[in-house]
PDB file of C-alpha atoms in Angstrom:
ATOM      1  CA  UNK M 709     102.418  70.008  89.802  1.00 26.00           C
ATOM      2  CA  UNK M 710     105.584  71.771  88.562  1.00 30.00           C
ATOM      3  CA  UNK M 711     104.431  71.675  84.947  1.00 31.00           C
ATOM      4  CA  UNK M 712     100.926  72.918  85.830  1.00 33.00           C
ATOM      5  CA  UNK M 713     102.117  75.767  88.049  1.00 35.00           C
ATOM      6  CA  UNK M 714     104.758  76.734  85.528  1.00 34.00           C
ATOM      7  CA  UNK M 715     102.151  77.053  82.768  1.00 36.00           C
ATOM      8  CA  UNK M 716      99.908  78.918  85.199  1.00 42.00           C
ATOM      9  CA  UNK M 717     102.667  81.412  85.967  1.00 41.00           C
ATOM     10  CA  UNK M 718     103.306  81.813  82.235  1.00 42.00           C
ATOM     11  CA  UNK M 719      99.758  83.136  81.973  1.00 44.00           C
ATOM     12  CA  UNK M 720     100.474  85.746  84.648  1.00 45.00           C
ATOM     13  CA  UNK M 721      99.099  83.872  87.661  1.00 44.00           C
ATOM     14  CA  UNK M 722     100.856  83.938  91.007  1.00 44.00           C
ATOM     15  CA  UNK M 723     100.036  81.841  94.053  1.00 43.00           C
ATOM     16  CA  UNK M 724     100.183  78.484  95.717  1.00 41.00           C
ATOM     17  CA  UNK M 725      99.404  75.420  93.649  1.00 42.00           C
ATOM     18  CA  UNK M 726      95.761  75.021  94.654  1.00 43.00           C
ATOM     19  CA  UNK M 727      94.999  78.718  94.078  1.00 45.00           C
ATOM     20  CA  UNK M 728      96.895  78.729  90.831  1.00 47.00           C
ATOM     21  CA  UNK M 729      94.971  75.642  89.731  1.00 42.00           C
ATOM     22  CA  UNK M 730      91.600  77.008  90.882  1.00 42.00           C
ATOM     23  CA  UNK M 731      92.000  80.284  89.037  1.00 45.00           C
ATOM     24  CA  UNK M 732      93.073  78.469  85.900  1.00 41.00           C
ATOM     25  CA  UNK M 733      90.308  75.849  86.131  1.00 38.00           C
ATOM     26  CA  UNK M 734      87.562  78.460  86.447  1.00 39.00           C
ATOM     27  CA  UNK M 735      88.801  80.218  83.326  1.00 41.00           C
ATOM     28  CA  UNK M 736      89.139  83.502  85.172  1.00 42.00           C
ATOM     29  CA  UNK M 737      91.334  86.056  83.492  1.00 42.00           C
ATOM     30  CA  UNK M 738      93.074  86.830  86.760  1.00 44.00           C
ATOM     31  CA  UNK M 739      96.570  88.096  87.350  1.00 44.00           C
ATOM     32  CA  UNK M 740      97.017  87.538  91.072  1.00 44.00           C
ATOM     33  CA  UNK M 741      95.844  84.738  93.363  1.00 43.00           C
ATOM     34  CA  UNK M 742      96.278  85.211  97.081  1.00 40.00           C
ATOM     35  CA  UNK M 743      97.146  82.191  99.203  1.00 38.00           C
ATOM     36  CA  UNK M 744      94.518  80.841 101.579  1.00 38.00           C
ATOM     37  CA  UNK M 745      91.549  81.227  99.236  1.00 39.00           C
ATOM     38  CA  UNK M 746      90.941  81.910  95.592  1.00 41.00           C
ATOM     39  CA  UNK M 747      90.757  85.651  95.108  1.00 44.00           C
ATOM     40  CA  UNK M 748      91.280  86.486  91.467  1.00 53.00           C
ATOM     41  CA  UNK M 749      91.966  90.106  90.617  1.00 52.00           C
ATOM     42  CA  UNK M 750      91.322  91.144  87.047  1.00 68.00           C
ATOM     43  CA  UNK M 751      93.216  94.444  87.198  1.00 87.00           C
ATOM     44  CA  UNK M 752      96.972  94.022  87.774  1.00 92.00           C
ATOM     45  CA  UNK M 753      97.387  97.816  87.812  1.00 95.00           C
ATOM     46  CA  UNK M 754      95.647  97.788  91.212  1.00 93.00           C
ATOM     47  CA  UNK M 755      98.838  96.296  92.659  1.00 90.00           C
ATOM     48  CA  UNK M 756     101.465  97.572  90.253  1.00 93.00           C
ATOM     49  CA  UNK M 757     101.543 101.370  90.259  1.00 96.00           C
ATOM     50  CA  UNK M 758     103.666 104.367  91.227  1.00 97.00           C
ATOM     51  CA  UNK M 759     102.571 106.712  94.011  1.00 97.00           C
ATOM     52  CA  UNK M 760     101.951 110.450  93.673  1.00 97.00           C
ATOM     53  CA  UNK M 761     101.960 111.891  97.187  1.00 97.00           C
ATOM     54  CA  UNK M 762     103.703 115.269  97.072  1.00 95.00           C
ATOM     55  CA  UNK M 763     102.023 118.016  99.097  1.00 94.00           C
ATOM     56  CA  UNK M 764     102.590 120.343  96.139  1.00 93.00           C
ATOM     57  CA  UNK M 765     100.246 118.213  93.993  1.00 94.00           C
ATOM     58  CA  UNK M 766      97.176 119.031  96.127  1.00 95.00           C
ATOM     59  CA  UNK M 767      94.575 121.424  94.670  1.00 94.00           C
ATOM     60  CA  UNK M 768      95.105 123.858  97.563  1.00 92.00           C
ATOM     61  CA  UNK M 769      98.824 124.281  96.889  1.00 91.00           C
ATOM     62  CA  UNK M 770      99.388 127.449  94.857  1.00 85.00           C
ATOM     63  CA  UNK M 771     102.285 127.982  92.461  1.00 70.00           C
ATOM     64  CA  UNK M 772     102.553 131.738  92.327  1.00 62.00           C
ATOM     65  CA  UNK M 773     104.938 134.461  91.241  1.00 56.00           C
ATOM     66  CA  UNK M 774     105.713 137.466  93.364  1.00 52.00           C
ATOM     67  CA  UNK M 775     108.031 138.839  95.952  1.00 52.00           C
ATOM     68  CA  UNK M 776     108.232 136.447  98.872  1.00 51.00           C
ATOM     69  CA  UNK M 777     105.892 133.929  97.225  1.00 52.00           C
ATOM     70  CA  UNK M 778     106.672 130.311  96.498  1.00 59.00           C
ATOM     71  CA  UNK M 779     107.469 129.766  92.828  1.00 67.00           C
ATOM     72  CA  UNK M 780     106.866 126.105  92.055  1.00 74.00           C
ATOM     73  CA  UNK M 781     105.841 124.911  88.634  1.00 87.00           C
ATOM     74  CA  UNK M 782     106.424 121.192  88.184  1.00 93.00           C
ATOM     75  CA  UNK M 783     105.636 119.159  85.056  1.00 94.00           C
ATOM     76  CA  UNK M 784     104.562 115.526  84.669  1.00 96.00           C
ATOM     77  CA  UNK M 785     106.811 114.858  81.711  1.00 93.00           C
ATOM     78  CA  UNK M 786     110.023 112.842  81.501  1.00 91.00           C
ATOM     79  CA  UNK M 787     113.113 114.872  80.824  1.00 86.00           C
ATOM     80  CA  UNK M 788     111.410 118.218  81.276  1.00 84.00           C
ATOM     81  CA  UNK M 789     113.388 120.838  83.183  1.00 84.00           C
ATOM     82  CA  UNK M 790     111.024 120.891  86.167  1.00 90.00           C
ATOM     83  CA  UNK M 791     109.941 117.235  86.177  1.00 93.00           C
ATOM     84  CA  UNK M 792     107.787 116.327  89.202  1.00 94.00           C
ATOM     85  CA  UNK M 793     109.622 114.257  91.844  1.00 93.00           C
ATOM     86  CA  UNK M 794     107.118 111.372  91.628  1.00 96.00           C
ATOM     87  CA  UNK M 795     106.854 111.318  87.809  1.00 96.00           C
ATOM     88  CA  UNK M 796     108.434 108.217  86.243  1.00 95.00           C
ATOM     89  CA  UNK M 797     106.984 108.503  82.755  1.00 96.00           C
ATOM     90  CA  UNK M 798     103.737 107.157  81.307  1.00 97.00           C
ATOM     91  CA  UNK M 799     102.224 104.467  83.507  1.00 97.00           C
ATOM     92  CA  UNK M 800      99.848 103.632  86.331  1.00 98.00           C
ATOM     93  CA  UNK M 801      99.682 106.026  89.283  1.00 98.00           C
ATOM     94  CA  UNK M 802      97.790 106.173  92.563  1.00 98.00           C
ATOM     95  CA  UNK M 803      97.166 109.471  94.380  1.00 97.00           C
ATOM     96  CA  UNK M 804      97.913 109.284  98.106  1.00 97.00           C
ATOM     97  CA  UNK M 805      98.076 111.719 101.044  1.00 96.00           C
ATOM     98  CA  UNK M 806      99.271 114.304 101.631  1.00 95.00           C
ATOM     99  CA  UNK M 807      98.634 115.080  97.942  1.00 96.00           C
ATOM    100  CA  UNK M 808      95.095 113.685  98.018  1.00 96.00           C
ATOM    101  CA  UNK M 809      93.420 110.424  97.056  1.00 96.00           C
ATOM    102  CA  UNK M 810      91.708 111.171  93.707  1.00 97.00           C
ATOM    103  CA  UNK M 811      91.984 113.453  90.723  1.00 97.00           C
ATOM    104  CA  UNK M 812      89.470 116.308  90.899  1.00 96.00           C
ATOM    105  CA  UNK M 813      86.392 116.237  88.651  1.00 96.00           C
ATOM    106  CA  UNK M 814      86.035 120.012  88.913  1.00 94.00           C
ATOM    107  CA  UNK M 815      87.934 122.918  87.413  1.00 92.00           C
ATOM    108  CA  UNK M 816      91.058 123.727  89.414  1.00 92.00           C
ATOM    109  CA  UNK M 817      92.440 127.256  89.691  1.00 90.00           C
ATOM    110  CA  UNK M 818      95.285 128.274  87.404  1.00 90.00           C
ATOM    111  CA  UNK M 819      98.622 128.178  89.304  1.00 90.00           C
ATOM    112  CA  UNK M 820      97.423 125.361  91.601  1.00 92.00           C
ATOM    113  CA  UNK M 821      98.821 121.882  92.284  1.00 93.00           C
ATOM    114  CA  UNK M 822     102.394 123.130  92.165  1.00 92.00           C
ATOM    115  CA  UNK M 823     102.196 124.121  88.505  1.00 92.00           C
ATOM    116  CA  UNK M 824     100.820 126.758  86.174  1.00 90.00           C
ATOM    117  CA  UNK M 825      98.422 124.539  84.215  1.00 93.00           C
ATOM    118  CA  UNK M 826      96.719 122.023  86.568  1.00 94.00           C
ATOM    119  CA  UNK M 827      95.095 118.904  85.140  1.00 96.00           C
ATOM    120  CA  UNK M 828      91.864 117.221  86.247  1.00 97.00           C
ATOM    121  CA  UNK M 829      89.758 114.306  85.054  1.00 97.00           C
ATOM    122  CA  UNK M 830      86.814 115.156  82.784  1.00 96.00           C
ATOM    123  CA  UNK M 831      83.523 113.680  83.983  1.00 94.00           C
ATOM    124  CA  UNK M 832      82.962 111.263  86.852  1.00 94.00           C
ATOM    125  CA  UNK M 833      85.107 108.435  88.152  1.00 96.00           C
ATOM    126  CA  UNK M 834      83.880 104.910  87.308  1.00 96.00           C
ATOM    127  CA  UNK M 835      81.958 102.968  89.953  1.00 95.00           C
ATOM    128  CA  UNK M 836      82.529  99.420  88.653  1.00 94.00           C
ATOM    129  CA  UNK M 837      85.467  97.717  90.359  1.00 92.00           C
ATOM    130  CA  UNK M 838      88.482  96.415  88.454  1.00 92.00           C
ATOM    131  CA  UNK M 839      87.355  97.743  85.052  1.00 92.00           C
ATOM    132  CA  UNK M 840      89.856  99.951  83.263  1.00 95.00           C
ATOM    133  CA  UNK M 841      87.865 102.858  81.805  1.00 96.00           C
ATOM    134  CA  UNK M 842      89.020 105.382  79.216  1.00 97.00           C
ATOM    135  CA  UNK M 843      89.465 108.872  80.643  1.00 97.00           C
ATOM    136  CA  UNK M 844      90.183 112.366  79.399  1.00 97.00           C
ATOM    137  CA  UNK M 845      92.346 114.723  81.412  1.00 97.00           C
ATOM    138  CA  UNK M 846      92.016 118.451  80.974  1.00 96.00           C
ATOM    139  CA  UNK M 847      94.530 121.259  81.606  1.00 95.00           C
ATOM    140  CA  UNK M 848      93.421 124.710  82.740  1.00 92.00           C
ATOM    141  CA  UNK M 849      95.280 127.644  81.266  1.00 90.00           C
ATOM    142  CA  UNK M 850      94.510 131.105  82.674  1.00 89.00           C
ATOM    143  CA  UNK M 851      90.710 131.411  82.382  1.00 87.00           C
ATOM    144  CA  UNK M 852      90.343 128.647  79.766  1.00 88.00           C
ATOM    145  CA  UNK M 853      89.006 125.641  81.678  1.00 89.00           C
ATOM    146  CA  UNK M 854      90.040 122.975  79.186  1.00 90.00           C
ATOM    147  CA  UNK M 855      92.875 124.415  77.132  1.00 90.00           C
ATOM    148  CA  UNK M 856      94.482 121.050  76.383  1.00 92.00           C
ATOM    149  CA  UNK M 857      93.394 117.409  76.805  1.00 95.00           C
ATOM    150  CA  UNK M 858      95.212 114.107  77.170  1.00 96.00           C
ATOM    151  CA  UNK M 859      93.864 110.535  77.048  1.00 97.00           C
ATOM    152  CA  UNK M 860      94.453 107.851  79.659  1.00 97.00           C
ATOM    153  CA  UNK M 861      92.476 105.462  81.843  1.00 98.00           C
ATOM    154  CA  UNK M 862      91.121 105.148  85.374  1.00 98.00           C
ATOM    155  CA  UNK M 863      90.400 101.966  87.369  1.00 97.00           C
ATOM    156  CA  UNK M 864      88.417 101.657  90.587  1.00 96.00           C
ATOM    157  CA  UNK M 865      90.379  99.199  92.684  1.00 94.00           C
ATOM    158  CA  UNK M 866      89.466  98.062  96.190  1.00 90.00           C
ATOM    159  CA  UNK M 867      88.616 101.448  97.708  1.00 93.00           C
ATOM    160  CA  UNK M 868      90.997 103.589  95.632  1.00 96.00           C
ATOM    161  CA  UNK M 869      91.583 104.676  92.031  1.00 97.00           C
ATOM    162  CA  UNK M 870      94.558 103.998  89.789  1.00 98.00           C
ATOM    163  CA  UNK M 871      95.127 106.148  86.709  1.00 98.00           C
ATOM    164  CA  UNK M 872      97.079 105.413  83.554  1.00 98.00           C
ATOM    165  CA  UNK M 873      98.681 108.779  82.859  1.00 98.00           C
ATOM    166  CA  UNK M 874     100.647 109.868  79.787  1.00 97.00           C
ATOM    167  CA  UNK M 875     103.487 112.378  79.682  1.00 95.00           C
ATOM    168  CA  UNK M 876     102.160 115.920  79.458  1.00 94.00           C
ATOM    169  CA  UNK M 877     102.864 117.637  76.173  1.00 87.00           C
ATOM    170  CA  UNK M 878     103.605 121.093  77.555  1.00 83.00           C
ATOM    171  CA  UNK M 879     105.385 122.355  80.599  1.00 82.00           C
ATOM    172  CA  UNK M 880     103.968 123.404  82.919  1.00 87.00           C
ATOM    173  CA  UNK M 881     101.153 120.854  83.149  1.00 94.00           C
ATOM    174  CA  UNK M 882     100.684 118.526  86.103  1.00 95.00           C
ATOM    175  CA  UNK M 883      98.036 116.062  87.295  1.00 97.00           C
ATOM    176  CA  UNK M 884      96.261 117.327  90.426  1.00 96.00           C
ATOM    177  CA  UNK M 885      95.110 115.472  93.520  1.00 96.00           C
ATOM    178  CA  UNK M 886      92.210 116.160  95.890  1.00 95.00           C
ATOM    179  CA  UNK M 887      90.773 114.514  98.986  1.00 94.00           C
ATOM    180  CA  UNK M 888      87.342 114.241  97.296  1.00 91.00           C
ATOM    181  CA  UNK M 889      86.594 114.128  93.568  1.00 89.00           C
ATOM    182  CA  UNK M 890      83.859 116.777  93.373  1.00 82.00           C
ATOM    183  CA  UNK M 891      83.804 119.021  96.456  1.00 66.00           C
ATOM    184  CA  UNK M 892      86.551 121.659  96.213  1.00 61.00           C
ATOM    185  CA  UNK M 893      85.250 123.774  99.101  1.00 49.00           C
ATOM    186  CA  UNK M 894      85.464 120.800 101.487  1.00 49.00           C
ATOM    187  CA  UNK M 895      88.884 119.597 100.347  1.00 47.00           C
ATOM    188  CA  UNK M 896      91.670 119.671 102.862  1.00 48.00           C
ATOM    189  CA  UNK M 897      95.221 118.462 103.173  1.00 45.00           C
ATOM    190  CA  UNK M 898      98.058 119.206 105.557  1.00 39.00           C
ATOM    191  CA  UNK M 899      99.888 121.797 103.520  1.00 33.00           C
ATOM    192  CA  UNK M 900     103.255 123.357 104.334  1.00 26.00           C
TER     193      UNK M 900
END
């Protein structure tokens, strides 16, 4: 028992002995086994991510210049002067309220999402669960819809998406969040 569970844990499995054994015996490439029944999850990023939930990250939050206006222009880059509060460097992130729950699939206005150059996902979100899919993220700059792109991934977990996001290469670029991926006119969040 100790030897078997130890070797099972060495392969990244967690759980009680019978679950650990069952996952291993079935040859499943799982990373987590929940006690009570065998429930192998093939995407560890679905349980190991950082949260992006700032109100300023929502597509409806404007970063503007002018007398009496709010002047917020965060960046999702480590060590940058205006680093976003929830940015911890390249890694897996989940969007959560009040920011939103997904990255938008549509062009976002310049000076939105608490930055000058808001970033969105290019194309549609994947529909197959627990499969990490390559993704391209696009930054808007003034009227240019896709001035700069970055590569990462997106995974559909159990009812939510997790993104592998790189550091941005220019300030002020920031990953945006929306309540729905492709309906900007219906998006809403409790903004300050």
